[in-house]
Short mmCIF file of C-alpha atoms in Angstrom, two decimals:
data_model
loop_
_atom_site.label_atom_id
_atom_site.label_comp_id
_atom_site.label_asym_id
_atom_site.label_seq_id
_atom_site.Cartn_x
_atom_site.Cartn_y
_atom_site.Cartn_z
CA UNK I 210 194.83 130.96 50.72
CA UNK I 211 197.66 130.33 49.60
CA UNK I 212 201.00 128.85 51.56
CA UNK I 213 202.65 131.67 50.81
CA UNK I 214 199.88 133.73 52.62
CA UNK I 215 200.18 131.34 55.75
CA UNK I 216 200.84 133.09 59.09
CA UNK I 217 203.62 131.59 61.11
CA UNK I 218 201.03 130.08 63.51
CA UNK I 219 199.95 128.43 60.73
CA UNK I 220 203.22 127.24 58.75
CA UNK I 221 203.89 125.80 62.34
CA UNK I 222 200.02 124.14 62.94
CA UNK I 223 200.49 122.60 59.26
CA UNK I 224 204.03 121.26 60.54
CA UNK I 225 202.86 119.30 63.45
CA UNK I 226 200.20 117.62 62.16
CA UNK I 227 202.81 115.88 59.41
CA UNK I 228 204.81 115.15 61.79
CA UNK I 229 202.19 113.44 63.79
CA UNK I 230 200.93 111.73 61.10
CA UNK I 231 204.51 110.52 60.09
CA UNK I 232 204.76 109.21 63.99
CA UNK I 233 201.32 107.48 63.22
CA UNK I 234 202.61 105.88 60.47
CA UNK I 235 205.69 105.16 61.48
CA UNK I 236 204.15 102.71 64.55
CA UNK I 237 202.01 101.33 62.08
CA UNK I 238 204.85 100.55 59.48
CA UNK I 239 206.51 98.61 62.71
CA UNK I 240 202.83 96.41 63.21
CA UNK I 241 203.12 96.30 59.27
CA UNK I 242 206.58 94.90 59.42
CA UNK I 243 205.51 92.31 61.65
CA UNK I 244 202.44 90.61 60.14
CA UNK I 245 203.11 88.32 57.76
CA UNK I 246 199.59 86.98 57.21
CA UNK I 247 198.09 88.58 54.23
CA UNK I 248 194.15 88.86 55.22
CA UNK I 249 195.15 90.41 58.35
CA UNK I 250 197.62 92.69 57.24
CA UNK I 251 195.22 93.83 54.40
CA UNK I 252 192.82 95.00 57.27
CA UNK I 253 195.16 96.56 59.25
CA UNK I 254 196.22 98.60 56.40
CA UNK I 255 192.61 99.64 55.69
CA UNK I 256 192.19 100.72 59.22
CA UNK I 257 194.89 102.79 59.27
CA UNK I 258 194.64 104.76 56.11
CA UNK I 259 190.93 105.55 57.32
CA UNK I 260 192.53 106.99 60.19
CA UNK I 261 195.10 108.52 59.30
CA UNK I 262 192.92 110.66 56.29
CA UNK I 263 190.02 110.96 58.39
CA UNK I 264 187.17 108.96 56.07
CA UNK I 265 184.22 106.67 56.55
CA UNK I 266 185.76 103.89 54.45
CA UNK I 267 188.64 102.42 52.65
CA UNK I 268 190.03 99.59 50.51
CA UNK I 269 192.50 97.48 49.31
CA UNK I 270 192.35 96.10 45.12
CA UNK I 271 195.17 94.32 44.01
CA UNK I 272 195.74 93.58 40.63
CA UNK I 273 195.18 89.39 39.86
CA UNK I 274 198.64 88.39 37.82
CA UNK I 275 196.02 86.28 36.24
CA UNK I 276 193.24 88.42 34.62
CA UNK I 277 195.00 91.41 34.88
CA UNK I 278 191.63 93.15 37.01
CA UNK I 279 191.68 94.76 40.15
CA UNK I 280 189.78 92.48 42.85
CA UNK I 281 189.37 93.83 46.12
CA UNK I 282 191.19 92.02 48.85
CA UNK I 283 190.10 94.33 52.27
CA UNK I 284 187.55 96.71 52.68
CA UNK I 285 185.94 98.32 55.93
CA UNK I 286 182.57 98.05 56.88
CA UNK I 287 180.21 94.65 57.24
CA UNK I 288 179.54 93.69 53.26
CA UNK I 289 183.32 92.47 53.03
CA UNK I 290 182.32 89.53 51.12
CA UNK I 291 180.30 90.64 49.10
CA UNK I 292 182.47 92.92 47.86
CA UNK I 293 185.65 90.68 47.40
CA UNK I 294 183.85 88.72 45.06
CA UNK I 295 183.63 92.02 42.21
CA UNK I 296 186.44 92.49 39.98
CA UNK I 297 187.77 95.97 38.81
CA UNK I 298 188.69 96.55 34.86
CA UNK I 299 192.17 98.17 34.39
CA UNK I 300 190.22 99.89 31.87
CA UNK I 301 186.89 102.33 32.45
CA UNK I 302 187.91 103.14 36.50
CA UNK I 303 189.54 104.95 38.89
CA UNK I 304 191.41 102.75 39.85
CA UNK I 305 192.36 101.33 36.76
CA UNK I 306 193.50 104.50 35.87
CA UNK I 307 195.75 105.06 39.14
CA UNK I 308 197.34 101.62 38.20
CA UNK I 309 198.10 102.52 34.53
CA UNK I 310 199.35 105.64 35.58
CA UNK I 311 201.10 105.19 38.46
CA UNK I 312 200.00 108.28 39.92
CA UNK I 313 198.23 109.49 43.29
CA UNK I 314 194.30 110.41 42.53
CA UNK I 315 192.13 112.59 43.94
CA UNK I 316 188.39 112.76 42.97
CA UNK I 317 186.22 115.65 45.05
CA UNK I 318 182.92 114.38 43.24
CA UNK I 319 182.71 111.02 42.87
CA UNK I 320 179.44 110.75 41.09
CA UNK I 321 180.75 113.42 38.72
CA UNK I 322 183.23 111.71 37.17
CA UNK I 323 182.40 109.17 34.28
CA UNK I 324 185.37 106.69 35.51
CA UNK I 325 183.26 106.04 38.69
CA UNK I 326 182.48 102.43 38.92
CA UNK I 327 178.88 102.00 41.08
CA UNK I 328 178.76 98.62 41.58
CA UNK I 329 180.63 98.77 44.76
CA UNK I 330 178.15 101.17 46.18
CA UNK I 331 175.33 98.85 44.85
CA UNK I 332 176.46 96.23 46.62
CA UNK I 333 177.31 97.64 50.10
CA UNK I 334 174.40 100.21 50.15
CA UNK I 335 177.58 102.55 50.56
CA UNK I 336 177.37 106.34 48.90
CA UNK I 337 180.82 107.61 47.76
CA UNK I 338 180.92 110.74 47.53
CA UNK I 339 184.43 111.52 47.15
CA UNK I 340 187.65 109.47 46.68
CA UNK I 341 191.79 109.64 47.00
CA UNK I 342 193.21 106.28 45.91
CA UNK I 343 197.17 105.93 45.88
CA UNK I 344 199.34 103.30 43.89
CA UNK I 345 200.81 100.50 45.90
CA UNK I 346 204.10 99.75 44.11
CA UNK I 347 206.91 97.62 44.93
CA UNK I 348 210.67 98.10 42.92
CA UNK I 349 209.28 99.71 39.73
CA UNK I 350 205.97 97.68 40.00
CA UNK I 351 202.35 99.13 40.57
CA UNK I 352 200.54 95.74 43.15
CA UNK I 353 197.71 98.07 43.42
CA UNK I 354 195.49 100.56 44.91
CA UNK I 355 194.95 101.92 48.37
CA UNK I 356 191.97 103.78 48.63
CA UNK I 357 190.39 106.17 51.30
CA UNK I 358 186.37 107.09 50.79
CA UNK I 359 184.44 110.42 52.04
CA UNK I 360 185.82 112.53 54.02
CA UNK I 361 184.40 112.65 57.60
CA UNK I 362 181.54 115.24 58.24
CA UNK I 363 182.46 118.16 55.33
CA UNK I 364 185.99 118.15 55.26
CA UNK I 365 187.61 117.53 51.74
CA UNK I 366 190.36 116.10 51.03
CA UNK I 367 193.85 118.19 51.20
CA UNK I 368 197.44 117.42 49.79
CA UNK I 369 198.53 116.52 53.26
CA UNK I 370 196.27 113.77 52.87
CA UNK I 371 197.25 112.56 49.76
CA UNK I 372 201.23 112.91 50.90
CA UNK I 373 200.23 110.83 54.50
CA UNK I 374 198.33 108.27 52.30
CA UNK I 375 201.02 108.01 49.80
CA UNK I 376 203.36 107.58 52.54
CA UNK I 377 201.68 105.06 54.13
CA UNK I 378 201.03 102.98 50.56
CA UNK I 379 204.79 102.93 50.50
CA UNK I 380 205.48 101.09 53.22
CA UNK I 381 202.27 98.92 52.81
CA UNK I 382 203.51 97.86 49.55
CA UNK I 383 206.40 96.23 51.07
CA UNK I 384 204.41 94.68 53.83
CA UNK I 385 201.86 93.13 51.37
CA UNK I 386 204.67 91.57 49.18
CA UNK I 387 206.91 89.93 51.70
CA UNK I 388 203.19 88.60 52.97
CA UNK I 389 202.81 86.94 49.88
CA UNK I 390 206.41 86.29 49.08
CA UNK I 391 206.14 84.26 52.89
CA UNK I 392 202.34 82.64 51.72
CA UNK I 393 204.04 80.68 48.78
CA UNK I 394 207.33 79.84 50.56
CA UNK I 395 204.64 77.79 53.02
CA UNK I 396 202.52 76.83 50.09
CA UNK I 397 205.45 75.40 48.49
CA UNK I 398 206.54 74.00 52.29
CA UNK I 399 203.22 71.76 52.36
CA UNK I 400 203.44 70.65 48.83
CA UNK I 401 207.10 69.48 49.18
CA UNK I 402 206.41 67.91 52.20
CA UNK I 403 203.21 66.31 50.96
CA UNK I 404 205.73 64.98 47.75
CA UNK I 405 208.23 63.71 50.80
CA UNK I 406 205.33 61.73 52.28
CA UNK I 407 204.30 60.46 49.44
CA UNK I 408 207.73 59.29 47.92
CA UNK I 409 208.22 57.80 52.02
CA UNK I 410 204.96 55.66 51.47
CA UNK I 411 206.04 54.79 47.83
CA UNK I 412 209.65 53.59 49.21
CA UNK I 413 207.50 51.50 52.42
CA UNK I 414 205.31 49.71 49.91
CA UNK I 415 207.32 49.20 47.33
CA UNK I 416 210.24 47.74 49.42
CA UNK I 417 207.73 45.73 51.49
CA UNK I 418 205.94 44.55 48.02
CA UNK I 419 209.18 43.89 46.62
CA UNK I 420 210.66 41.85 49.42
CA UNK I 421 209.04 38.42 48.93
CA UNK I 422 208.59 37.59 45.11
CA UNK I 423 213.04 38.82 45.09
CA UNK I 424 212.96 35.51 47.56
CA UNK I 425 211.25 33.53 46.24
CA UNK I 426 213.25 34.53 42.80
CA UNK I 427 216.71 34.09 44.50
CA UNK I 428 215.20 30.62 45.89
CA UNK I 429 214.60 29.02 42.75
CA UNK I 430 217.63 30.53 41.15
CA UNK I 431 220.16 29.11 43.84
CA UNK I 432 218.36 25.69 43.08
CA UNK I 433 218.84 25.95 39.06
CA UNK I 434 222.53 27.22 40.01
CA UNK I 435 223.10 23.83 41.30
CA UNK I 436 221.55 21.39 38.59
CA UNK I 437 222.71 23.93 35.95
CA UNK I 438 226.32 23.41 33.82
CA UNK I 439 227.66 25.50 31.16
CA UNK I 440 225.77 28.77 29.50
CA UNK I 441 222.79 27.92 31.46
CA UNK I 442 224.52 28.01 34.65
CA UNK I 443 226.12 31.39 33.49
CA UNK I 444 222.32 32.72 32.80
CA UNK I 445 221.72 32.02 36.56
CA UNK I 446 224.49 33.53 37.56
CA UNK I 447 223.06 36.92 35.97
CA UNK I 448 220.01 36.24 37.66
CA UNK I 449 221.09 36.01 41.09
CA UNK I 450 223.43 38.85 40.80
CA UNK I 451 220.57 41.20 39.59
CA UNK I 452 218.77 39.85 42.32
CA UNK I 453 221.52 40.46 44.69
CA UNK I 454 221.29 43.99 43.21
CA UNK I 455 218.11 44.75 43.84
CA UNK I 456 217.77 43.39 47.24
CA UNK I 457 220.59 45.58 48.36
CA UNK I 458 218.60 48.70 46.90
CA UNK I 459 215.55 47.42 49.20
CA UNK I 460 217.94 47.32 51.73
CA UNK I 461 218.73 51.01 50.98
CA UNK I 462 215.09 51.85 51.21
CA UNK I 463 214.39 50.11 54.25
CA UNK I 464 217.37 51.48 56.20
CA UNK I 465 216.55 54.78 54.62
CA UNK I 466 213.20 54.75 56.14
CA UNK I 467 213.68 53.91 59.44
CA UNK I 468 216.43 56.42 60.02
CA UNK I 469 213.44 59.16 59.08
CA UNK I 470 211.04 57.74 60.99
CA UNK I 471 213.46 57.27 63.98
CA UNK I 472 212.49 53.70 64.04
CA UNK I 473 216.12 53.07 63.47
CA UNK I 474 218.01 51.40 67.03
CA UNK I 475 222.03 50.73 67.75
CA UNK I 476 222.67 47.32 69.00
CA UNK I 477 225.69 48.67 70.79
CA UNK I 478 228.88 47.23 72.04
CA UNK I 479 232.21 47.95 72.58
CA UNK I 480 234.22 47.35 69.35
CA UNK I 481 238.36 47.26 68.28
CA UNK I 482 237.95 49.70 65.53
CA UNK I 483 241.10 48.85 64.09
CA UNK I 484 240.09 45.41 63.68
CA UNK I 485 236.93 45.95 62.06
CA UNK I 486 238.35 48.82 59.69
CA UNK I 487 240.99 46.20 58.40
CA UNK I 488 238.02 43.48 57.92
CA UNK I 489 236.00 45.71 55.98
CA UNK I 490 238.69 47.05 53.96
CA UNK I 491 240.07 43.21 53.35
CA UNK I 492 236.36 42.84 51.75
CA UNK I 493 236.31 45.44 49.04
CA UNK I 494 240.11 44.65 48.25
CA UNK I 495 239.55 42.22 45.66
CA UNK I 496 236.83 44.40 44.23
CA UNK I 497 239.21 47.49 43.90
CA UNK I 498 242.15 45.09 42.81
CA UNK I 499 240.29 43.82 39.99
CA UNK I 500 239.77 47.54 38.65
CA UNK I 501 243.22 48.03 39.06
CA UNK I 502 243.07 49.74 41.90
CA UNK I 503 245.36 50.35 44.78
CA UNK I 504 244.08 50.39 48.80
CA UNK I 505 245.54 51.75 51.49
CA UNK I 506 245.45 51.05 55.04
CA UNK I 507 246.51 53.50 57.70
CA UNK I 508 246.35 52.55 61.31
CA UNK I 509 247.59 53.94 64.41
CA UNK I 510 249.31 51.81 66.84
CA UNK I 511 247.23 52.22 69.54
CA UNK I 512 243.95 49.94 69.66
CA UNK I 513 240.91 52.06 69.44
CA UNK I 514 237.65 51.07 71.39
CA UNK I 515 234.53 52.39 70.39
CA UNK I 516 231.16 51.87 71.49
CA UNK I 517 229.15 51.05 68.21
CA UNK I 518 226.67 49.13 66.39
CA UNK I 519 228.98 46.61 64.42
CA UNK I 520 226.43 45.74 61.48
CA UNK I 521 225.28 49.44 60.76
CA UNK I 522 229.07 50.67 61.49
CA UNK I 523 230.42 48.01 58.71
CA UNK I 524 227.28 49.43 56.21
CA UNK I 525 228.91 52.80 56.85
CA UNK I 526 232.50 52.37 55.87
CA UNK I 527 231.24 50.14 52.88
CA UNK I 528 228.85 52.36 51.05
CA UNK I 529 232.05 55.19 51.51
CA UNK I 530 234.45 51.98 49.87
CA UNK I 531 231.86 51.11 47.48
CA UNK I 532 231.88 54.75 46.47
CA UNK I 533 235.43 55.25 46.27
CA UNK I 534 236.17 52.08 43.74
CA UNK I 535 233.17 53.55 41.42
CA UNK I 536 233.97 56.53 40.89
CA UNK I 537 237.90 55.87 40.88
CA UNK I 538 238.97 54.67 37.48
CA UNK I 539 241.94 52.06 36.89
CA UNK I 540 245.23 52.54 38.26
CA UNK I 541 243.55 54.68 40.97
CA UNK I 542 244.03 54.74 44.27
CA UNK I 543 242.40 54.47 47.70
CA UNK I 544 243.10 55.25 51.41
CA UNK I 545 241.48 53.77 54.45
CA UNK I 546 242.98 55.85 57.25
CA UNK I 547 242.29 56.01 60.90
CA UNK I 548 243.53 58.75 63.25
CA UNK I 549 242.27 59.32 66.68
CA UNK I 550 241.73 63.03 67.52
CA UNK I 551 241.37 64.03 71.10
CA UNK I 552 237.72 62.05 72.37
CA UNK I 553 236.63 60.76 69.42
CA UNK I 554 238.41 59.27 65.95
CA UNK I 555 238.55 59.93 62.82
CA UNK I 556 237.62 57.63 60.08
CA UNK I 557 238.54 58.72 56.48
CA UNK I 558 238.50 56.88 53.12
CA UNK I 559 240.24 59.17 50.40
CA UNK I 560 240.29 58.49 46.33
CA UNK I 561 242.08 59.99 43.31
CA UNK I 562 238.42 59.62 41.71
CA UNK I 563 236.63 62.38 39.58
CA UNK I 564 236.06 64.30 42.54
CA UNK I 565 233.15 66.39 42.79
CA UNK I 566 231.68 70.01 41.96
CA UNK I 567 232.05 72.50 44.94
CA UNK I 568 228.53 73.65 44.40
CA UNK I 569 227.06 69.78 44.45
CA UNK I 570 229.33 69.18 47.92
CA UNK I 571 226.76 70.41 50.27
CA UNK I 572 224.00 68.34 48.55
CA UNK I 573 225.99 64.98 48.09
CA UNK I 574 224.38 63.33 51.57
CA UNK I 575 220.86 64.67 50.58
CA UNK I 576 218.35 61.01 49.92
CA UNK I 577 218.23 60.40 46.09
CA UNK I 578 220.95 63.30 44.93
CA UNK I 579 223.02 62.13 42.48
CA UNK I 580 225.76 64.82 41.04
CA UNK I 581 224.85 63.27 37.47
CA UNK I 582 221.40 64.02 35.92
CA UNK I 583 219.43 60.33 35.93
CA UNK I 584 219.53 59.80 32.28
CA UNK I 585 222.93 60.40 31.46
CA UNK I 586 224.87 59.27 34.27
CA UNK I 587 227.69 56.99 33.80
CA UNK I 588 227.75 55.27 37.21
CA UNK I 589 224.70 53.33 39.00
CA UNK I 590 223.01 53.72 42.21
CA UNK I 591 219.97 55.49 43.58
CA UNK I 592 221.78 57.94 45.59
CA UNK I 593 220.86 56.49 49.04
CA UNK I 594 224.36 54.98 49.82
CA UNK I 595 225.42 58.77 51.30
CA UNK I 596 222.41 59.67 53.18
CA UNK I 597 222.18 56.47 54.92
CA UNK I 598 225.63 56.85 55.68
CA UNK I 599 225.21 60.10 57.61
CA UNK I 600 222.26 58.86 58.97
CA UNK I 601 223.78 55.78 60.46
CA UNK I 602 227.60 57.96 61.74
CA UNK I 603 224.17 60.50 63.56
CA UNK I 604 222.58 58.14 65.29
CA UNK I 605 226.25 57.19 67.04
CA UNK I 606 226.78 61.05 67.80
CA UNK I 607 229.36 61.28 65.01
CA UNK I 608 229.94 63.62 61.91
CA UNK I 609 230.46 63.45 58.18
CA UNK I 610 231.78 65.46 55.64
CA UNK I 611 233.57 65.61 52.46
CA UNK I 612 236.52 67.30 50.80
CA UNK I 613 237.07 66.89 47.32
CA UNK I 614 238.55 68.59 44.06
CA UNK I 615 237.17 67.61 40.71
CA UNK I 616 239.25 65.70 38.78
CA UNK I 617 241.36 64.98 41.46
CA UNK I 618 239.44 63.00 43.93
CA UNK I 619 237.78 62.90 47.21
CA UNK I 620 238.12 62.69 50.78
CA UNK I 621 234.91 61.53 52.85
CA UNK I 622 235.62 61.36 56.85
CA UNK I 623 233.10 60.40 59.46
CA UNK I 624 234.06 60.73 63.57
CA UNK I 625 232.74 58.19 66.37
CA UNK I 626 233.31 59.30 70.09
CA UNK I 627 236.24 56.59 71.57
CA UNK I 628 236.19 54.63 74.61
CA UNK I 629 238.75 55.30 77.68
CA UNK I 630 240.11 51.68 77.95
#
């Protein structure tokens, strides 16, 4: 009969079981949309097409980006296993040919067909008789199949079914990718933080290894500084400056790794900021003066007491002044200003430097990030001096940030909460 031919009884009987099965699979989109494990989404997925075509069996393949088969990834009934270990050709199938095509399939007589592949129902022990398999296909992409096998007791599958099944594929699609999409985010989670562990271990041993021979080095070089004269006493000069060097970047490394492990701890007391602004500032002058440079010093006229750790404070505000006269170049200049702003103050060292990018800005106090590729930056460091930094201004329940232009400088400015005198 035709649907032309339908009486209205019917027309309406035909109309309210779409719309159930729309309200089915509109529930199950919403459990869909919530499972973001693949395995288990797979089954629910094969559960509910059964259901919702009214068959013994069905399946999941998806196609393996690899080989280019089908392998099935869910199946109903107690041989799961089993089965996920067989591998569909693209080529030869039913499924192959869905995926190639891109089109819904429905095969009344299994066993008549020549694409039929058996070794499915040699495995399980299962007897297909008849078959509707649907594409799964996300933006322009076929994923898969979704499959739905014998019709219960000797019903035959009916366009409704193939629309509902269709329908459902649709919004399993979806569901199936943004499972993946979320099973390598965390696969690439675990491997980036099994790379973090391993560069922290690398940073513990190496500083640790590292620590005693540069002593024992800058030991016997102060003692040849002193019975040295001439070019050989300039030679040792080089060495204990490289020394120098280096034991400052195991200081960096140290200081680094105790602020992630939380071992780091404030020796607080109450400090005259002003006074140890202008000390610091007083070191790095002769530094910045020799490269030309002009510093600043702006302070209010109030004293400002603070309630800090003096030595990790003073690392702070010289790794932002060490900063400032390296990437500053001759005739530049530099401001050290202080301003206090309500219950706390704020601490700012500005250059007329090269500035820095916009998109490397938010990045700049990540460990190791340097806004110059490794081997062809112009300027030294290991790009600790910044995240130390912000680690030590956190553990005081201050802030950091940085405004900058390129080519016109920067501005870096950390806060500290003030004392009521």
């Amino acid at each position: 009969m035709s649907r032309e031919e339908w009486t209205p009884e019917e027309k309406v009987e035909v109309l309210e079981r779409r719309i159930a099965a729309l309200e089915r699979i509109l529930r199950i989109s919403q459990i869909l949309t919530s499972t973001l494990q693949l395995e288990p989404l797979l089954q629910t997925i094969t559960q509910a097409a059964t259901e919702l075509t009214g068959t013994e069996a069905g399946s999941i393949m998806l196609v393996d980006k690899n080989t280019g088969e089908l392998r099935f990834e869910a199946v109903s009934g107690s041989k799961r296993e089993e089965v996920k270990r067989i591998t569909v050709p693209l080529e030869g199938s039913i499924a192959g040919w869905i995926v190639r095509e891109g089109k819904p399939l429905l095969i009344p007589d299994a066993r008549k067909d020549p694409r039929f592949y058996t070794q499915v129902d040699e495995t399980t022990d299962f007897k297909t008789r008849s078959i509707l398999g649907v594409p799964l296909q996300v933006r322009g992409e076929i994923i898969g199949v979704l499959e739905a096998l014998n019709k219960t007791g000797d019903g035959v599958f009916t366009q409704d079914d193939m629309h509902t099944l269709s329908t459902l594929a649709a919004h399993a699609a979806i569901a199936i990718e943004n499972a993946r999409l979320v099973t390598e985010i965390q696969r690439a989670y675990e491997e980036l933080s099994e790379l973090d562990r391993l560069k922290s271990d690398f940073v513990a041993i190496a500083s640790h290894e590292l620590q005693t021979p540069l002593t024992v080095i800058l030991g016997y070089a102060s003692f040849l500084k002193k019975e040295t004269t001439g070019a050989a006493s300039e030679q040792v000069d080089a060495v204990i400056q490289s020394a120098l060097r280096l034991r400052s970047l195991i200081d960096d490394m140290v200081n680094l790794r105790h602020i992630e492990t939380g071992e780091a701890e404030l020796e607080l007391e109450q400090l005259l900021l002003n006074e140890l602004v202008t000390t610091i500032t007083t070191e790095f002058a002769s530094l910045a003066e020799a490269r030309k440079q002009n510093v600043g010093l702006k302070l209010p006229s109030q004293p400002l007491l603070v309630e800090a750790d003096r030595q990790k404070l003073h690392l702070v505000l010289a790794n932002l002044l060490s900063n400032a006269i390296k990437f500053t170049p001759e005739g530049g200049r530099i401001l050290v200003a202080v301003e206090p702003k309500g219950n706390e103050v704020w601490v700012s060292v500005r250059d007329t430097g090269i500035g820095i990018p916009p998109r490397e800005q938010e990045r700049i106090f990540d460990r190791f990030y340097q806004v110059e590729p490794s081997l062809t930056r112009r300027f030294e460091g290991m790009g600790l001096g910044l995240s130390i930094a912000k680690g030590m201004v956190e553990l005081h329940g201050g802030r950091i940030w940085v405004e900058s232009v390129e080519g016109m400088g920067s501005s870096f400015t950390f806060t500290l909460p003030l004392l009521e005198e």
